[in-house]
PDB file of C-alpha atoms and ligand atoms in Angstrom:
ATOM      1  CA  MET T  18     121.368  26.908  77.807  1.00  0.00           C
ATOM      2  CA  PHE T  19     121.922  25.064  81.081  1.00  0.00           C
ATOM      3  CA  ALA T  20     124.003  27.934  82.437  1.00  0.00           C
ATOM      4  CA  SER T  21     121.416  30.557  81.594  1.00  0.00           C
ATOM      5  CA  LYS T  22     118.714  28.491  83.315  1.00  0.00           C
ATOM      6  CA  LYS T  23     120.865  28.356  86.425  1.00  0.00           C
ATOM      7  CA  PHE T  24     121.406  32.083  86.164  1.00  0.00           C
ATOM      8  CA  LEU T  25     117.659  32.624  85.849  1.00  0.00           C
ATOM      9  CA  ILE T  26     116.965  30.588  88.984  1.00  0.00           C
ATOM     10  CA  LEU T  27     119.644  32.516  90.824  1.00  0.00           C
ATOM     11  CA  LEU T  28     118.128  35.781  89.654  1.00  0.00           C
ATOM     12  CA  ILE T  29     114.625  34.769  90.723  1.00  0.00           C
ATOM     13  CA  THR T  30     115.900  33.621  94.116  1.00  0.00           C
ATOM     14  CA  LEU T  31     117.700  36.925  94.548  1.00  0.00           C
ATOM     15  CA  LEU T  32     114.610  38.921  93.609  1.00  0.00           C
ATOM     16  CA  LEU T  33     112.409  36.906  95.954  1.00  0.00           C
ATOM     17  CA  THR T  34     114.874  37.382  98.810  1.00  0.00           C
ATOM     18  CA  LEU T  35     114.962  41.108  98.151  1.00  0.00           C
ATOM     19  CA  THR T  36     111.159  41.371  97.997  1.00  0.00           C
ATOM     20  CA  VAL T  37     110.620  39.430 101.214  1.00  0.00           C
ATOM     21  CA  GLY T  38     113.474  41.270 102.911  1.00  0.00           C
ATOM     22  CA  CYS T  39     112.107  44.673 101.969  1.00  0.00           C
ATOM     23  CA  THR T  40     108.606  43.737 103.090  1.00  0.00           C
ATOM     24  CA  ILE T  41     109.981  42.810 106.492  1.00  0.00           C
ATOM     25  CA  LEU T  42     112.293  45.810 106.775  1.00  0.00           C
ATOM     26  CA  PHE T  43     109.943  48.384 105.274  1.00  0.00           C
ATOM     27  CA  PRO T  44     106.320  47.423 105.934  1.00  0.00           C
ATOM     28  CA  LYS T  45     103.844  49.174 103.675  1.00  0.00           C
ATOM     29  CA  GLN T  46     103.200  52.649 105.004  1.00  0.00           C
ATOM     30  CA  VAL T  47      99.417  52.833 105.134  1.00  0.00           C
ATOM     31  CA  ALA T  48      99.205  56.226 106.773  1.00  0.00           C
ATOM     32  CA  THR T  49     101.501  59.140 107.368  1.00  0.00           C
ATOM     33  CA  ASN T  50      99.138  60.903 109.724  1.00  0.00           C
ATOM     34  CA  PRO T  51      97.563  59.192 112.760  1.00  0.00           C
ATOM     35  CA  HIS T  52      94.297  61.025 112.069  1.00  0.00           C
ATOM     36  CA  LEU T  53      94.049  59.269 108.698  1.00  0.00           C
ATOM     37  CA  ALA T  54      94.978  55.784 109.901  1.00  0.00           C
ATOM     38  CA  PHE T  55      91.930  54.222 108.267  1.00  0.00           C
ATOM     39  CA  GLY T  56      92.215  56.099 104.990  1.00  0.00           C
ATOM     40  CA  ASN T  57      91.339  59.307 103.164  1.00  0.00           C
ATOM     41  CA  PRO T  58      87.652  58.738 102.344  1.00  0.00           C
ATOM     42  CA  SER T  59      87.397  61.170  99.410  1.00  0.00           C
ATOM     43  CA  ASN T  60      91.053  61.127  98.309  1.00  0.00           C
ATOM     44  CA  ALA T  61      91.267  64.757  99.374  1.00  0.00           C
ATOM     45  CA  SER T  62      94.369  66.537  98.066  1.00  0.00           C
ATOM     46  CA  LYS T  63      95.780  70.004  97.533  1.00  0.00           C
ATOM     47  CA  THR T  64      94.553  70.106  93.921  1.00  0.00           C
ATOM     48  CA  ASP T  65      90.742  70.194  94.295  1.00  0.00           C
ATOM     49  CA  PRO T  66      89.417  73.333  96.069  1.00  0.00           C
ATOM     50  CA  ASN T  67      86.214  71.510  96.997  1.00  0.00           C
ATOM     51  CA  ASN T  68      87.977  68.403  98.298  1.00  0.00           C
ATOM     52  CA  TYR T  69      90.936  70.221  99.755  1.00  0.00           C
ATOM     53  CA  LEU T  70      93.159  68.374 102.197  1.00  0.00           C
ATOM     54  CA  ILE T  71      94.076  70.223 105.384  1.00  0.00           C
ATOM     55  CA  GLU T  72      96.362  68.374 107.804  1.00  0.00           C
ATOM     56  CA  LYS T  73      96.863  69.708 111.299  1.00  0.00           C
ATOM     57  CA  PRO T  74      98.526  68.137 114.335  1.00  0.00           C
ATOM     58  CA  GLN T  75      95.064  67.911 115.935  1.00  0.00           C
ATOM     59  CA  TYR T  76      92.984  66.555 112.992  1.00  0.00           C
ATOM     60  CA  VAL T  77      92.753  66.176 109.219  1.00  0.00           C
ATOM     61  CA  LEU T  78      89.927  67.393 107.031  1.00  0.00           C
ATOM     62  CA  SER T  79      88.616  67.773 103.519  1.00  0.00           C
ATOM     63  CA  TYR T  80      87.504  71.365 102.995  1.00  0.00           C
ATOM     64  CA  ASN T  81      84.924  72.547 100.501  1.00  0.00           C
ATOM     65  CA  ARG T  82      85.779  76.073  99.342  1.00  0.00           C
ATOM     66  CA  ASP T  83      82.504  76.729  97.532  1.00  0.00           C
ATOM     67  CA  LYS T  84      80.453  75.495 100.510  1.00  0.00           C
ATOM     68  CA  GLY T  85      82.596  77.155 103.189  1.00  0.00           C
ATOM     69  CA  ILE T  86      82.495  74.031 105.360  1.00  0.00           C
ATOM     70  CA  PRO T  87      84.432  70.772 105.688  1.00  0.00           C
ATOM     71  CA  ASN T  88      83.226  67.721 103.755  1.00  0.00           C
ATOM     72  CA  TRP T  89      84.574  65.554 106.563  1.00  0.00           C
ATOM     73  CA  VAL T  90      86.965  65.752 109.484  1.00  0.00           C
ATOM     74  CA  SER T  91      88.969  62.790 110.767  1.00  0.00           C
ATOM     75  CA  TRP T  92      90.715  62.455 114.129  1.00  0.00           C
ATOM     76  CA  GLU T  93      91.954  59.978 116.663  1.00  0.00           C
ATOM     77  CA  LEU T  94      90.747  60.161 120.216  1.00  0.00           C
ATOM     78  CA  ASN T  95      92.344  58.585 123.242  1.00  0.00           C
ATOM     79  CA  GLN T  96      93.068  59.579 126.805  1.00  0.00           C
ATOM     80  CA  SER T  97      96.236  61.452 125.835  1.00  0.00           C
ATOM     81  CA  TRP T  98      94.143  64.157 124.106  1.00  0.00           C
ATOM     82  CA  LEU T  99      92.011  64.740 127.190  1.00  0.00           C
ATOM     83  CA  GLY T 100      92.900  67.039 130.056  1.00  0.00           C
ATOM     84  CA  GLU T 101      92.000  70.188 131.903  1.00  0.00           C
ATOM     85  CA  ALA T 102      92.540  72.874 129.248  1.00  0.00           C
ATOM     86  CA  PRO T 103      89.580  75.261 129.288  1.00  0.00           C
ATOM     87  CA  ARG T 104      87.333  75.841 126.270  1.00  0.00           C
ATOM     88  CA  SER T 105      89.080  78.586 124.284  1.00  0.00           C
ATOM     89  CA  ASN T 106      85.919  79.847 122.525  1.00  0.00           C
ATOM     90  CA  ASN T 107      88.260  81.629 120.122  1.00  0.00           C
ATOM     91  CA  PHE T 108      86.306  81.033 116.909  1.00  0.00           C
ATOM     92  CA  ARG T 109      88.382  82.475 114.055  1.00  0.00           C
ATOM     93  CA  PRO T 110      89.066  82.141 110.320  1.00  0.00           C
ATOM     94  CA  ASP T 111      91.587  79.497 109.278  1.00  0.00           C
ATOM     95  CA  ASP T 112      94.599  81.391 107.943  1.00  0.00           C
ATOM     96  CA  THR T 113      96.041  78.260 106.379  1.00  0.00           C
ATOM     97  CA  LEU T 114      93.473  78.449 103.560  1.00  0.00           C
ATOM     98  CA  PRO T 115      94.940  79.683 100.263  1.00  0.00           C
ATOM     99  CA  GLU T 116      94.974  83.424  99.732  1.00  0.00           C
ATOM    100  CA  GLY T 117      92.129  84.573  97.531  1.00  0.00           C
ATOM    101  CA  TRP T 118      89.682  82.033  98.960  1.00  0.00           C
ATOM    102  CA  TYR T 119      86.851  83.289 101.099  1.00  0.00           C
ATOM    103  CA  HIS T 120      87.795  82.787 104.753  1.00  0.00           C
ATOM    104  CA  VAL T 121      84.628  82.012 106.716  1.00  0.00           C
ATOM    105  CA  ALA T 122      84.427  84.148 109.876  1.00  0.00           C
ATOM    106  CA  PRO T 123      82.468  83.598 113.101  1.00  0.00           C
ATOM    107  CA  ASN T 124      80.115  86.503 112.345  1.00  0.00           C
ATOM    108  CA  ASP T 125      78.989  84.731 109.155  1.00  0.00           C
ATOM    109  CA  TYR T 126      76.880  82.618 111.542  1.00  0.00           C
ATOM    110  CA  THR T 127      75.457  85.507 113.535  1.00  0.00           C
ATOM    111  CA  LYS T 128      71.631  85.474 113.688  1.00  0.00           C
ATOM    112  CA  SER T 129      71.532  82.575 111.225  1.00  0.00           C
ATOM    113  CA  GLY T 130      69.581  80.336 113.596  1.00  0.00           C
ATOM    114  CA  PHE T 131      72.388  77.787 113.397  1.00  0.00           C
ATOM    115  CA  ASP T 132      75.089  76.976 115.918  1.00  0.00           C
ATOM    116  CA  LYS T 133      78.749  77.126 115.042  1.00  0.00           C
ATOM    117  CA  GLY T 134      78.885  73.330 115.271  1.00  0.00           C
ATOM    118  CA  HIS T 135      82.250  71.699 115.893  1.00  0.00           C
ATOM    119  CA  MET T 136      83.178  68.572 113.974  1.00  0.00           C
ATOM    120  CA  VAL T 137      86.128  67.822 116.292  1.00  0.00           C
ATOM    121  CA  PRO T 138      84.541  68.823 119.617  1.00  0.00           C
ATOM    122  CA  SER T 139      86.347  71.332 121.801  1.00  0.00           C
ATOM    123  CA  ALA T 140      86.329  68.807 124.657  1.00  0.00           C
ATOM    124  CA  ASP T 141      88.128  66.172 122.503  1.00  0.00           C
ATOM    125  CA  ARG T 142      91.196  68.421 122.495  1.00  0.00           C
ATOM    126  CA  SER T 143      91.600  69.483 126.101  1.00  0.00           C
ATOM    127  CA  ASN T 144      95.157  68.307 126.841  1.00  0.00           C
ATOM    128  CA  ASN T 145      96.574  71.781 126.206  1.00  0.00           C
ATOM    129  CA  PRO T 146      95.317  75.252 125.199  1.00  0.00           C
ATOM    130  CA  GLU T 147      96.895  75.148 121.740  1.00  0.00           C
ATOM    131  CA  ASN T 148      95.171  71.900 120.766  1.00  0.00           C
ATOM    132  CA  ASN T 149      91.879  73.168 122.133  1.00  0.00           C
ATOM    133  CA  ALA T 150      92.158  76.425 120.173  1.00  0.00           C
ATOM    134  CA  ALA T 151      92.646  74.437 116.947  1.00  0.00           C
ATOM    135  CA  THR T 152      89.076  73.139 117.204  1.00  0.00           C
ATOM    136  CA  PHE T 153      87.752  76.719 116.984  1.00  0.00           C
ATOM    137  CA  LEU T 154      89.103  77.313 113.483  1.00  0.00           C
ATOM    138  CA  MET T 155      86.131  77.894 111.176  1.00  0.00           C
ATOM    139  CA  THR T 156      87.298  75.088 108.853  1.00  0.00           C
ATOM    140  CA  ASN T 157      86.235  72.676 111.637  1.00  0.00           C
ATOM    141  CA  ILE T 158      82.785  74.275 111.932  1.00  0.00           C
ATOM    142  CA  ILE T 159      79.428  73.720 110.188  1.00  0.00           C
ATOM    143  CA  PRO T 160      76.011  75.394 110.545  1.00  0.00           C
ATOM    144  CA  GLN T 161      74.372  72.895 112.889  1.00  0.00           C
ATOM    145  CA  ALA T 162      70.779  72.999 114.107  1.00  0.00           C
ATOM    146  CA  PRO T 163      70.869  73.767 117.862  1.00  0.00           C
ATOM    147  CA  ASP T 164      68.701  70.784 118.808  1.00  0.00           C
ATOM    148  CA  ASN T 165      71.028  68.433 116.938  1.00  0.00           C
ATOM    149  CA  ASN T 166      74.217  70.073 118.230  1.00  0.00           C
ATOM    150  CA  GLN T 167      73.182  70.533 121.843  1.00  0.00           C
ATOM    151  CA  GLY T 168      71.035  67.414 122.088  1.00  0.00           C
ATOM    152  CA  TYR T 169      71.826  63.931 120.844  1.00  0.00           C
ATOM    153  CA  TRP T 170      74.975  64.999 118.962  1.00  0.00           C
ATOM    154  CA  ALA T 171      76.507  66.323 122.194  1.00  0.00           C
ATOM    155  CA  ARG T 172      75.479  63.142 124.048  1.00  0.00           C
ATOM    156  CA  LEU T 173      77.179  61.012 121.395  1.00  0.00           C
ATOM    157  CA  GLU T 174      80.338  63.107 121.834  1.00  0.00           C
ATOM    158  CA  ASP T 175      80.188  62.519 125.602  1.00  0.00           C
ATOM    159  CA  TYR T 176      79.842  58.796 124.972  1.00  0.00           C
ATOM    160  CA  GLU T 177      82.963  58.836 122.777  1.00  0.00           C
ATOM    161  CA  ARG T 178      85.010  60.520 125.501  1.00  0.00           C
ATOM    162  CA  THR T 179      83.749  58.020 128.043  1.00  0.00           C
ATOM    163  CA  LEU T 180      85.033  55.199 125.811  1.00  0.00           C
ATOM    164  CA  ALA T 181      88.371  57.024 125.466  1.00  0.00           C
ATOM    165  CA  ASN T 182      88.606  57.509 129.223  1.00  0.00           C
ATOM    166  CA  GLN T 183      88.056  53.781 129.657  1.00  0.00           C
ATOM    167  CA  GLY T 184      91.285  53.227 127.708  1.00  0.00           C
ATOM    168  CA  ASN T 185      89.933  52.697 124.212  1.00  0.00           C
ATOM    169  CA  GLU T 186      91.356  54.246 121.078  1.00  0.00           C
ATOM    170  CA  LEU T 187      88.793  55.847 118.767  1.00  0.00           C
ATOM    171  CA  HIS T 188      89.127  56.836 115.132  1.00  0.00           C
ATOM    172  CA  ILE T 189      86.346  59.217 114.250  1.00  0.00           C
ATOM    173  CA  ILE T 190      85.211  60.630 110.916  1.00  0.00           C
ATOM    174  CA  SER T 191      82.492  63.246 111.047  1.00  0.00           C
ATOM    175  CA  GLY T 192      81.068  64.823 107.935  1.00  0.00           C
ATOM    176  CA  VAL T 193      78.129  66.161 106.024  1.00  0.00           C
ATOM    177  CA  TYR T 194      76.132  65.702 102.859  1.00  0.00           C
ATOM    178  CA  GLY T 195      73.218  67.359 101.118  1.00  0.00           C
ATOM    179  CA  GLU T 196      72.259  71.013 101.319  1.00  0.00           C
ATOM    180  CA  LYS T 197      69.174  72.623 102.837  1.00  0.00           C
ATOM    181  CA  GLY T 198      70.115  76.235 102.179  1.00  0.00           C
ATOM    182  CA  THR T 199      72.899  78.710 102.841  1.00  0.00           C
ATOM    183  CA  ILE T 200      73.881  81.449 105.288  1.00  0.00           C
ATOM    184  CA  ALA T 201      76.237  84.427 104.972  1.00  0.00           C
ATOM    185  CA  GLN T 202      74.773  85.510 101.611  1.00  0.00           C
ATOM    186  CA  GLY T 203      75.408  82.115 100.091  1.00  0.00           C
ATOM    187  CA  LYS T 204      78.981  81.788 101.287  1.00  0.00           C
ATOM    188  CA  VAL T 205      78.269  78.988 103.792  1.00  0.00           C
ATOM    189  CA  SER T 206      76.227  75.900 102.970  1.00  0.00           C
ATOM    190  CA  ILE T 207      73.802  74.398 105.494  1.00  0.00           C
ATOM    191  CA  PRO T 208      74.210  70.625 105.231  1.00  0.00           C
ATOM    192  CA  ALA T 209      71.079  68.489 105.214  1.00  0.00           C
ATOM    193  CA  ARG T 210      72.687  65.553 107.049  1.00  0.00           C
ATOM    194  CA  ILE T 211      75.513  65.129 109.521  1.00  0.00           C
ATOM    195  CA  PHE T 212      77.143  61.721 109.883  1.00  0.00           C
ATOM    196  CA  LYS T 213      79.781  60.137 112.059  1.00  0.00           C
ATOM    197  CA  ILE T 214      81.733  56.896 111.883  1.00  0.00           C
ATOM    198  CA  ILE T 215      83.582  55.718 114.987  1.00  0.00           C
ATOM    199  CA  VAL T 216      86.031  52.804 115.064  1.00  0.00           C
ATOM    200  CA  VAL T 217      86.757  51.634 118.609  1.00  0.00           C
ATOM    201  CA  THR T 218      89.887  49.585 119.267  1.00  0.00           C
ATOM    202  CA  PRO T 219      92.106  48.747 122.220  1.00  0.00           C
ATOM    203  CA  PRO T 220      95.059  51.165 122.560  1.00  0.00           C
ATOM    204  CA  ASN T 221      97.825  51.219 119.934  1.00  0.00           C
ATOM    205  CA  GLU T 222      96.219  48.728 117.570  1.00  0.00           C
ATOM    206  CA  SER T 223      97.167  49.126 113.934  1.00  0.00           C
ATOM    207  CA  VAL T 224      94.794  49.228 111.005  1.00  0.00           C
ATOM    208  CA  ASN T 225      95.786  45.609 110.297  1.00  0.00           C
ATOM    209  CA  SER T 226      94.254  44.421 113.542  1.00  0.00           C
ATOM    210  CA  ILE T 227      90.739  45.410 112.487  1.00  0.00           C
ATOM    211  CA  ASN T 228      88.567  42.331 112.173  1.00  0.00           C
ATOM    212  CA  GLU T 229      84.904  41.437 111.869  1.00  0.00           C
ATOM    213  CA  PHE T 230      84.410  41.888 115.612  1.00  0.00           C
ATOM    214  CA  THR T 231      85.828  45.418 115.774  1.00  0.00           C
ATOM    215  CA  ARG T 232      83.288  47.813 117.213  1.00  0.00           C
ATOM    216  CA  ILE T 233      82.144  50.357 114.634  1.00  0.00           C
ATOM    217  CA  ILE T 234      79.451  52.914 115.314  1.00  0.00           C
ATOM    218  CA  ALA T 235      77.898  54.806 112.399  1.00  0.00           C
ATOM    219  CA  VAL T 236      75.181  57.443 112.716  1.00  0.00           C
ATOM    220  CA  ASP T 237      73.450  59.637 110.158  1.00  0.00           C
ATOM    221  CA  THR T 238      71.451  62.524 111.623  1.00  0.00           C
ATOM    222  CA  PRO T 239      69.115  65.190 110.195  1.00  0.00           C
ATOM    223  CA  ASN T 240      70.320  68.782 110.621  1.00  0.00           C
ATOM    224  CA  ILE T 241      67.012  69.912 112.095  1.00  0.00           C
ATOM    225  CA  ASN T 242      65.403  71.246 115.258  1.00  0.00           C
ATOM    226  CA  GLY T 243      62.539  69.695 117.189  1.00  0.00           C
ATOM    227  CA  ASN T 244      64.123  66.405 118.234  1.00  0.00           C
ATOM    228  CA  ARG T 245      66.606  67.516 120.878  1.00  0.00           C
ATOM    229  CA  ASP T 246      65.723  64.747 123.317  1.00  0.00           C
ATOM    230  CA  ALA T 247      66.178  61.972 120.776  1.00  0.00           C
ATOM    231  CA  ASP T 248      68.625  59.224 121.682  1.00  0.00           C
ATOM    232  CA  TRP T 249      71.581  59.155 119.298  1.00  0.00           C
ATOM    233  CA  THR T 250      71.099  55.406 118.906  1.00  0.00           C
ATOM    234  CA  GLU T 251      67.935  56.229 116.913  1.00  0.00           C
ATOM    235  CA  PHE T 252      70.234  57.344 114.099  1.00  0.00           C
ATOM    236  CA  LEU T 253      72.429  54.240 113.913  1.00  0.00           C
ATOM    237  CA  THR T 254      73.145  53.072 110.399  1.00  0.00           C
ATOM    238  CA  SER T 255      75.820  51.154 108.483  1.00  0.00           C
ATOM    239  CA  VAL T 256      79.037  52.485 106.969  1.00  0.00           C
ATOM    240  CA  ASP T 257      77.787  51.083 103.664  1.00  0.00           C
ATOM    241  CA  ALA T 258      74.705  53.314 103.821  1.00  0.00           C
ATOM    242  CA  ILE T 259      76.839  56.416 104.400  1.00  0.00           C
ATOM    243  CA  GLU T 260      79.215  55.388 101.610  1.00  0.00           C
ATOM    244  CA  LYS T 261      76.222  55.111  99.306  1.00  0.00           C
ATOM    245  CA  GLU T 262      74.949  58.596 100.236  1.00  0.00           C
ATOM    246  CA  THR T 263      78.313  60.343 100.071  1.00  0.00           C
ATOM    247  CA  GLY T 264      80.229  58.394  97.431  1.00  0.00           C
ATOM    248  CA  TYR T 265      83.178  58.155  99.834  1.00  0.00           C
ATOM    249  CA  ASP T 266      85.118  55.014 100.685  1.00  0.00           C
ATOM    250  CA  PHE T 267      85.616  54.826 104.434  1.00  0.00           C
ATOM    251  CA  LEU T 268      88.121  52.476 106.098  1.00  0.00           C
ATOM    252  CA  SER T 269      89.873  52.088 102.740  1.00  0.00           C
ATOM    253  CA  HIS T 270      93.097  51.001 104.462  1.00  0.00           C
ATOM    254  CA  VAL T 271      91.298  47.981 105.915  1.00  0.00           C
ATOM    255  CA  ASN T 272      91.480  44.905 103.693  1.00  0.00           C
ATOM    256  CA  PRO T 273      88.451  44.686 101.368  1.00  0.00           C
ATOM    257  CA  SER T 274      86.982  41.460 102.760  1.00  0.00           C
ATOM    258  CA  THR T 275      86.983  42.860 106.311  1.00  0.00           C
ATOM    259  CA  GLN T 276      85.547  46.148 105.010  1.00  0.00           C
ATOM    260  CA  ASN T 277      82.687  44.213 103.433  1.00  0.00           C
ATOM    261  CA  ILE T 278      81.824  42.589 106.747  1.00  0.00           C
ATOM    262  CA  VAL T 279      82.166  45.516 109.149  1.00  0.00           C
ATOM    263  CA  GLU T 280      80.679  48.130 106.814  1.00  0.00           C
ATOM    264  CA  SER T 281      77.424  46.260 106.339  1.00  0.00           C
ATOM    265  CA  LYS T 282      76.731  45.970 110.072  1.00  0.00           C
ATOM    266  CA  ILE T 283      74.573  48.294 112.143  1.00  0.00           C
ATOM    267  CA  ALA T 284      75.710  48.554 115.761  1.00  0.00           C
ATOM    268  CA  GLN T 285      73.327  46.895 118.213  1.00  0.00           C
ATOM    269  CA  VAL T 286      72.069  49.146 120.994  1.00  0.00           C
ATOM    270  CA  THR T 287      72.727  46.410 123.575  1.00  0.00           C
ATOM    271  CA  ASP T 288      76.408  46.343 122.531  1.00  0.00           C
ATOM    272  CA  LEU T 289      76.717  50.079 123.088  1.00  0.00           C
ATOM    273  CA  LYS T 290      75.784  50.040 126.760  1.00  0.00           C
ATOM    274  CA  LEU T 291      78.669  51.324 128.795  1.00  0.00           C
ATOM    275  CA  LYS T 292      80.279  48.714 130.965  1.00  0.00           C
ATOM    276  CA  SER T 293      80.580  50.614 134.197  1.00  0.00           C
ATOM    277  CA  ARG T 294      83.539  49.425 136.212  1.00  0.00           C
ATOM    278  CA  THR T 295      82.446  51.015 139.446  1.00  0.00           C
ATOM    279  CA  ARG T 296      78.789  50.200 139.416  1.00  0.00           C
ATOM    280  CA  LYS T 297      77.097  50.513 142.778  1.00  0.00           C
ATOM    281  CA  LYS T 298      73.895  48.863 143.800  1.00  0.00           C
TER     282      LYS T 298
HETATM  283 MN1  LIG X 316      78.837  70.635 119.081  1.00  0.00          MN
HETATM  284 MN1  LIG X 317      84.931  51.334 102.690  1.00  0.00          MN
END
């Protein structure tokens, strides 16, 4: 009896040592792809055609076969992605989609009244021609109202690159929900809303360093014309609100208590002002 108790203690000690040792040697892998560092919001996989995971070196997305558009696209942005590569403008079908699926083509958008709207902007992938060309695959494109795309949406994208050029690391998820019609004889859905969630951290921070003070910018915009001059800050919202609308779980790799805090906040316009380092009087 005494001996078996001793053995039990020895066994427990051994197990504990192994557990602690393994945790130190092999920290939990929270992400295999840098573009999904904060999680896979809809648990996209290769099994659901309408929540179909596509991983590329330049970005990761969930594709919706029946809608002909992505549900969301996720990518990291920092200075290393930015350079002098020209805009390829080579819109083309994504050949990595399974055979037998409809492959949306650029001319599906012709005379639709909608722009071929990038989720990952062309200018976010300008470090080399190959990375830039990847943004012109039609799986990264949605029918976007010109005033949204060319107005406040474009100004928000500029703001993101300014933050990146200042040395910040951004993790961006852009996506859609709702439907206000279709183009291309029903093969491409026109989303009602276009949202974006941006996590801003200092360079090379891991998902574990996210805390209640981490800057998170969430916007939810209408896919309409007539408000081109709007300021993108008019569309600020919380991550919680977008989770409620979409049913997705954003930032799922962040510990739940921190998620609760940061996801309920709405960014304050005064906190978004760019801190110019070379301001002249
Ligand atoms: Mn655009
Ligand atoms: Mn969440």
